[in-house]
Short mmCIF file of C-alpha atoms and ligand atoms in Angstrom, two decimals:
data_model
loop_
_atom_site.label_atom_id
_atom_site.label_comp_id
_atom_site.label_asym_id
_atom_site.label_seq_id
_atom_site.Cartn_x
_atom_site.Cartn_y
_atom_site.Cartn_z
CA MET A 1 19.10 221.53 172.52
CA LYS A 2 16.36 220.81 170.06
CA LEU A 3 16.34 216.99 170.23
CA LEU A 4 16.29 216.97 174.02
CA LYS A 5 13.35 219.38 174.15
CA GLN A 6 11.51 217.23 171.65
CA VAL A 7 12.09 214.08 173.73
CA ILE A 8 10.96 215.92 176.88
CA GLU A 9 7.75 216.98 175.11
CA ASP A 10 7.14 213.49 173.72
CA GLN A 11 8.16 211.33 176.68
CA GLY A 12 8.27 213.53 179.78
CA VAL A 13 5.37 213.36 182.22
CA VAL A 14 4.42 216.38 184.31
CA LEU A 15 3.70 214.96 187.76
CA SER A 16 2.93 218.29 189.43
CA ASP A 17 3.71 222.01 189.10
CA GLY A 18 7.21 221.24 190.33
CA VAL A 19 8.17 217.80 189.12
CA LEU A 20 8.86 216.37 185.67
CA LYS A 21 9.14 212.61 185.31
CA VAL A 22 11.73 211.55 182.74
CA ASP A 23 12.09 207.89 183.64
CA ALA A 24 11.66 207.00 179.96
CA PHE A 25 15.11 208.27 178.95
CA LEU A 26 17.13 209.75 181.85
CA ASN A 27 16.25 208.68 185.40
CA HIS A 28 15.37 205.01 185.01
CA GLY A 29 15.44 203.95 181.39
CA ILE A 30 18.32 205.51 179.46
CA ASP A 31 18.22 206.48 175.78
CA PRO A 32 21.76 205.86 174.45
CA GLU A 33 21.39 207.91 171.27
CA LEU A 34 20.01 210.87 173.19
CA MET A 35 22.84 210.54 175.75
CA SER A 36 25.34 210.49 172.92
CA GLU A 37 23.88 213.73 171.50
CA ILE A 38 23.91 215.26 174.99
CA GLY A 39 27.58 214.35 175.29
CA ARG A 40 28.34 216.04 171.98
CA GLU A 41 26.43 219.16 172.99
CA PHE A 42 28.17 219.56 176.36
CA ALA A 43 31.52 218.86 174.68
CA ALA A 44 30.85 221.56 172.05
CA ARG A 45 29.92 224.12 174.71
CA PHE A 46 33.01 223.41 176.81
CA GLU A 47 35.54 222.40 174.15
CA GLU A 48 37.59 225.60 174.62
CA ALA A 49 37.49 225.40 178.41
CA GLY A 50 40.41 223.00 178.89
CA ILE A 51 38.46 220.43 180.89
CA THR A 52 40.64 217.75 182.50
CA LYS A 53 37.93 215.91 184.44
CA ILE A 54 34.18 215.58 184.75
CA LEU A 55 32.57 215.34 188.19
CA THR A 56 28.98 214.20 188.68
CA ILE A 57 26.85 212.48 191.32
CA GLU A 58 25.31 209.05 191.25
CA SER A 59 23.09 207.82 189.80
CA SER A 60 21.39 209.85 187.08
CA GLY A 61 24.31 212.16 186.42
CA ILE A 62 26.49 209.28 185.26
CA ALA A 63 25.01 208.55 181.82
CA PRO A 64 25.20 212.09 180.36
CA SER A 65 28.60 212.58 182.03
CA LEU A 66 30.03 209.42 180.52
CA MET A 67 29.08 210.47 177.00
CA THR A 68 30.56 213.93 177.59
CA ALA A 69 33.79 212.47 178.97
CA LEU A 70 34.07 210.27 175.91
CA GLU A 71 33.75 213.33 173.65
CA LEU A 72 36.15 215.49 175.67
CA LYS A 73 38.55 212.55 176.09
CA CYS A 74 38.85 213.06 179.82
CA PRO A 75 38.16 210.90 182.88
CA LEU A 76 34.89 210.91 184.79
CA VAL A 77 34.41 210.72 188.56
CA PHE A 78 31.07 210.40 190.30
CA ALA A 79 30.47 211.41 193.90
CA ARG A 80 29.01 208.65 196.01
CA LYS A 81 26.01 209.09 198.25
CA GLN A 82 27.04 206.31 200.57
CA LYS A 83 30.22 206.95 202.44
CA SER A 84 32.58 204.07 202.97
CA LEU A 85 33.42 203.88 206.67
CA THR A 86 36.86 202.45 205.96
CA MET A 87 37.87 205.37 203.72
CA GLN A 88 36.82 208.30 205.91
CA ASP A 89 40.26 209.90 206.09
CA ASN A 90 40.74 209.86 202.34
CA LEU A 91 37.56 211.58 201.23
CA TYR A 92 36.39 215.01 200.24
CA SER A 93 32.81 215.30 201.49
CA ALA A 94 29.93 217.76 201.37
CA ASP A 95 26.55 217.79 203.08
CA VAL A 96 23.85 218.34 200.50
CA TYR A 97 20.36 219.36 201.56
CA SER A 98 17.54 217.86 199.54
CA PHE A 99 14.39 219.97 199.56
CA THR A 100 12.42 217.09 198.12
CA LYS A 101 13.60 214.59 200.75
CA GLU A 102 13.86 217.25 203.49
CA LYS A 103 17.16 215.93 204.79
CA TYR A 104 20.91 216.24 204.45
CA GLN A 105 22.89 213.65 202.57
CA THR A 106 26.67 213.38 202.63
CA ILE A 107 28.33 213.02 199.23
CA SER A 108 31.96 211.94 198.94
CA VAL A 109 34.83 211.63 196.50
CA SER A 110 38.14 209.87 197.19
CA LYS A 111 40.97 212.37 197.50
CA ASP A 112 43.02 210.55 194.89
CA LYS A 113 40.34 211.22 192.25
CA LEU A 114 40.93 215.00 192.13
CA THR A 115 44.15 216.98 191.96
CA LYS A 116 45.05 220.68 192.23
CA THR A 117 45.80 220.82 188.52
CA ASP A 118 42.34 219.60 187.51
CA ASN A 119 39.96 221.89 185.64
CA VAL A 120 36.61 220.31 186.39
CA LEU A 121 33.31 220.30 184.54
CA ILE A 122 30.44 219.48 186.93
CA ILE A 123 27.49 217.73 185.29
CA ASP A 124 24.08 216.74 186.66
CA ASP A 125 20.77 215.58 185.25
CA PHE A 126 18.52 218.14 186.95
CA LEU A 127 19.04 221.62 188.33
CA ALA A 128 16.34 222.43 190.87
CA ASN A 129 17.56 224.03 194.08
CA GLY A 130 21.21 223.77 193.12
CA GLN A 131 22.28 222.02 196.29
CA ALA A 132 23.84 218.99 194.59
CA ALA A 133 25.89 221.18 192.22
CA LEU A 134 27.01 223.43 195.09
CA GLY A 135 28.08 220.35 197.05
CA LEU A 136 30.09 219.11 194.06
CA ALA A 137 31.61 222.58 193.66
CA SER A 138 32.69 222.62 197.30
CA ILE A 139 34.38 219.23 196.83
CA VAL A 140 36.33 220.61 193.83
CA GLN A 141 37.34 223.64 195.91
CA ASP A 142 38.46 221.39 198.79
CA ALA A 143 40.73 219.61 196.31
CA GLY A 144 42.25 222.94 195.26
CA ALA A 145 41.14 222.33 191.68
CA SER A 146 39.38 224.78 189.30
CA ILE A 147 35.74 224.69 188.22
CA ALA A 148 35.26 225.33 184.51
CA GLY A 149 31.48 225.32 184.77
CA VAL A 150 28.32 223.36 185.42
CA GLY A 151 26.52 221.39 182.72
CA ILE A 152 22.87 220.56 183.37
CA VAL A 153 20.64 218.37 181.24
CA ILE A 154 17.29 219.76 182.47
CA GLU A 155 17.06 223.05 184.32
CA LYS A 156 13.89 224.02 186.13
CA SER A 157 14.36 227.74 185.68
CA PHE A 158 11.47 228.56 188.02
CA GLN A 159 13.45 227.14 190.94
CA PRO A 160 16.42 228.94 192.56
CA GLY A 161 19.30 226.71 191.39
CA ARG A 162 20.62 228.72 188.44
CA THR A 163 20.61 232.00 190.37
CA LEU A 164 22.50 230.39 193.24
CA LEU A 165 25.15 228.93 190.95
CA THR A 166 25.67 232.00 188.77
CA GLY A 167 25.66 234.10 191.95
CA ALA A 168 28.56 231.94 193.15
CA GLY A 169 30.39 232.88 189.95
CA LEU A 170 29.84 229.59 188.16
CA ARG A 171 29.20 229.27 184.43
CA VAL A 172 25.97 227.29 183.94
CA GLU A 173 25.13 225.58 180.63
CA SER A 174 21.71 223.90 180.58
CA LEU A 175 20.57 221.90 177.56
CA ALA A 176 16.86 222.38 178.26
CA ARG A 177 15.47 225.19 180.40
CA ILE A 178 11.95 224.81 181.71
CA ALA A 179 10.09 228.01 182.58
CA SER A 180 7.01 226.29 183.96
CA LEU A 181 5.35 222.95 184.56
CA SER A 182 1.99 224.41 185.45
CA GLU A 183 -1.29 223.51 183.73
CA ASN A 184 0.09 220.04 183.25
CA LYS A 185 2.43 221.08 180.46
CA VAL A 186 6.09 221.80 179.84
CA THR A 187 6.86 225.40 178.87
CA PHE A 188 10.46 226.07 177.89
CA VAL A 189 12.31 229.33 178.49
CA LYS A 190 11.85 231.56 175.42
CA ASN A 191 14.62 232.91 173.21
CA GLU A 192 17.19 230.35 174.24
CA GLU A 193 19.53 228.75 171.76
CA ALA A 194 18.28 225.49 170.29
P1 LIG B 1 18.98 220.09 193.98
O1 LIG B 1 20.26 219.34 194.01
O2 LIG B 1 18.88 220.91 192.71
O3 LIG B 1 18.80 220.93 195.21
O4 LIG B 1 17.84 219.02 193.90
P2 LIG B 1 16.73 218.44 194.91
O5 LIG B 1 17.33 218.20 196.25
O6 LIG B 1 15.54 219.29 194.80
O7 LIG B 1 16.48 217.05 194.18
C1 LIG B 1 16.72 215.76 194.72
C2 LIG B 1 16.66 214.71 193.64
O8 LIG B 1 15.51 214.91 192.82
C3 LIG B 1 17.84 214.65 192.70
O9 LIG B 1 17.99 213.35 192.24
C4 LIG B 1 17.36 215.54 191.53
O10 LIG B 1 18.03 215.24 190.33
C5 LIG B 1 15.91 215.12 191.45
N1 LIG B 1 14.98 216.09 190.87
C6 LIG B 1 14.75 217.37 191.22
N2 LIG B 1 13.73 217.87 190.50
C7 LIG B 1 13.31 216.90 189.66
C8 LIG B 1 12.28 216.79 188.67
O11 LIG B 1 11.51 217.72 188.38
N3 LIG B 1 12.18 215.61 188.04
C9 LIG B 1 12.98 214.54 188.32
N4 LIG B 1 12.79 213.43 187.61
N5 LIG B 1 13.94 214.59 189.25
C10 LIG B 1 14.10 215.76 189.90
P3 LIG B 1 18.63 212.21 193.13
O12 LIG B 1 17.82 211.94 194.36
O13 LIG B 1 20.03 212.60 193.35
O14 LIG B 1 18.46 210.91 192.27
P4 LIG B 1 19.29 210.18 191.12
O15 LIG B 1 20.39 211.03 190.64
O16 LIG B 1 19.76 208.92 191.73
O17 LIG B 1 18.27 209.98 190.05
NA1 LIG B 2 17.62 212.49 189.71
NA1 LIG B 3 20.83 213.95 190.07
#
């Protein structure tokens, strides 16, 4: 997605060989016009897929997911990172390992938010190690629903996430694919569609 790549080049900050800071428009500040374009792009890529629901994870997955849900005219659910003790029996949960935080985190969705007849599009802001997306996928499977695919705003293609997800049979659509963050600059994957 041409506009997204442009914004990453203009406003993204390479913090290290592995980490891109995008607080200007995605992870802290949010650019509404960019999010709207992102929603249109995901919707175009999945418009034939028969999506009935979007599933993401708080907090940074919510903005791009909301704009996509608006385009696809379907509801949005976000997994919570803090489990409500009073709702334990009514939750689908998954333990997600964070390589950056070096710990497991339990993510949860109320059982009444997903049904067997749902065809779910999973969306997240970053794809790094793929653990968040796999956790969301396992929640959809627990609900007996179908997974139409995974939509990612920024994929770090030099990390194992995409391979893990496609290896699990999931369709992955990333709007910007980063081949490298070394030498303090963003290098996108070549030959991808704009
Ligand atoms: P994984 O799900 O792909 O395995 O991700 P990982 O554990 O490595 O990442 C943990 C958090 O760090 C996630 O956000 C993820 O989106 C974010 N992240 C991973 N790589 C980058 C990066 O290069 N730049 C930025 N800005 N973020 C990155 P989170 O903790 O769930 O936070 P949030 O959704 O509340 O923002
Ligand atoms: Na994040
Ligand atoms: Na995230």
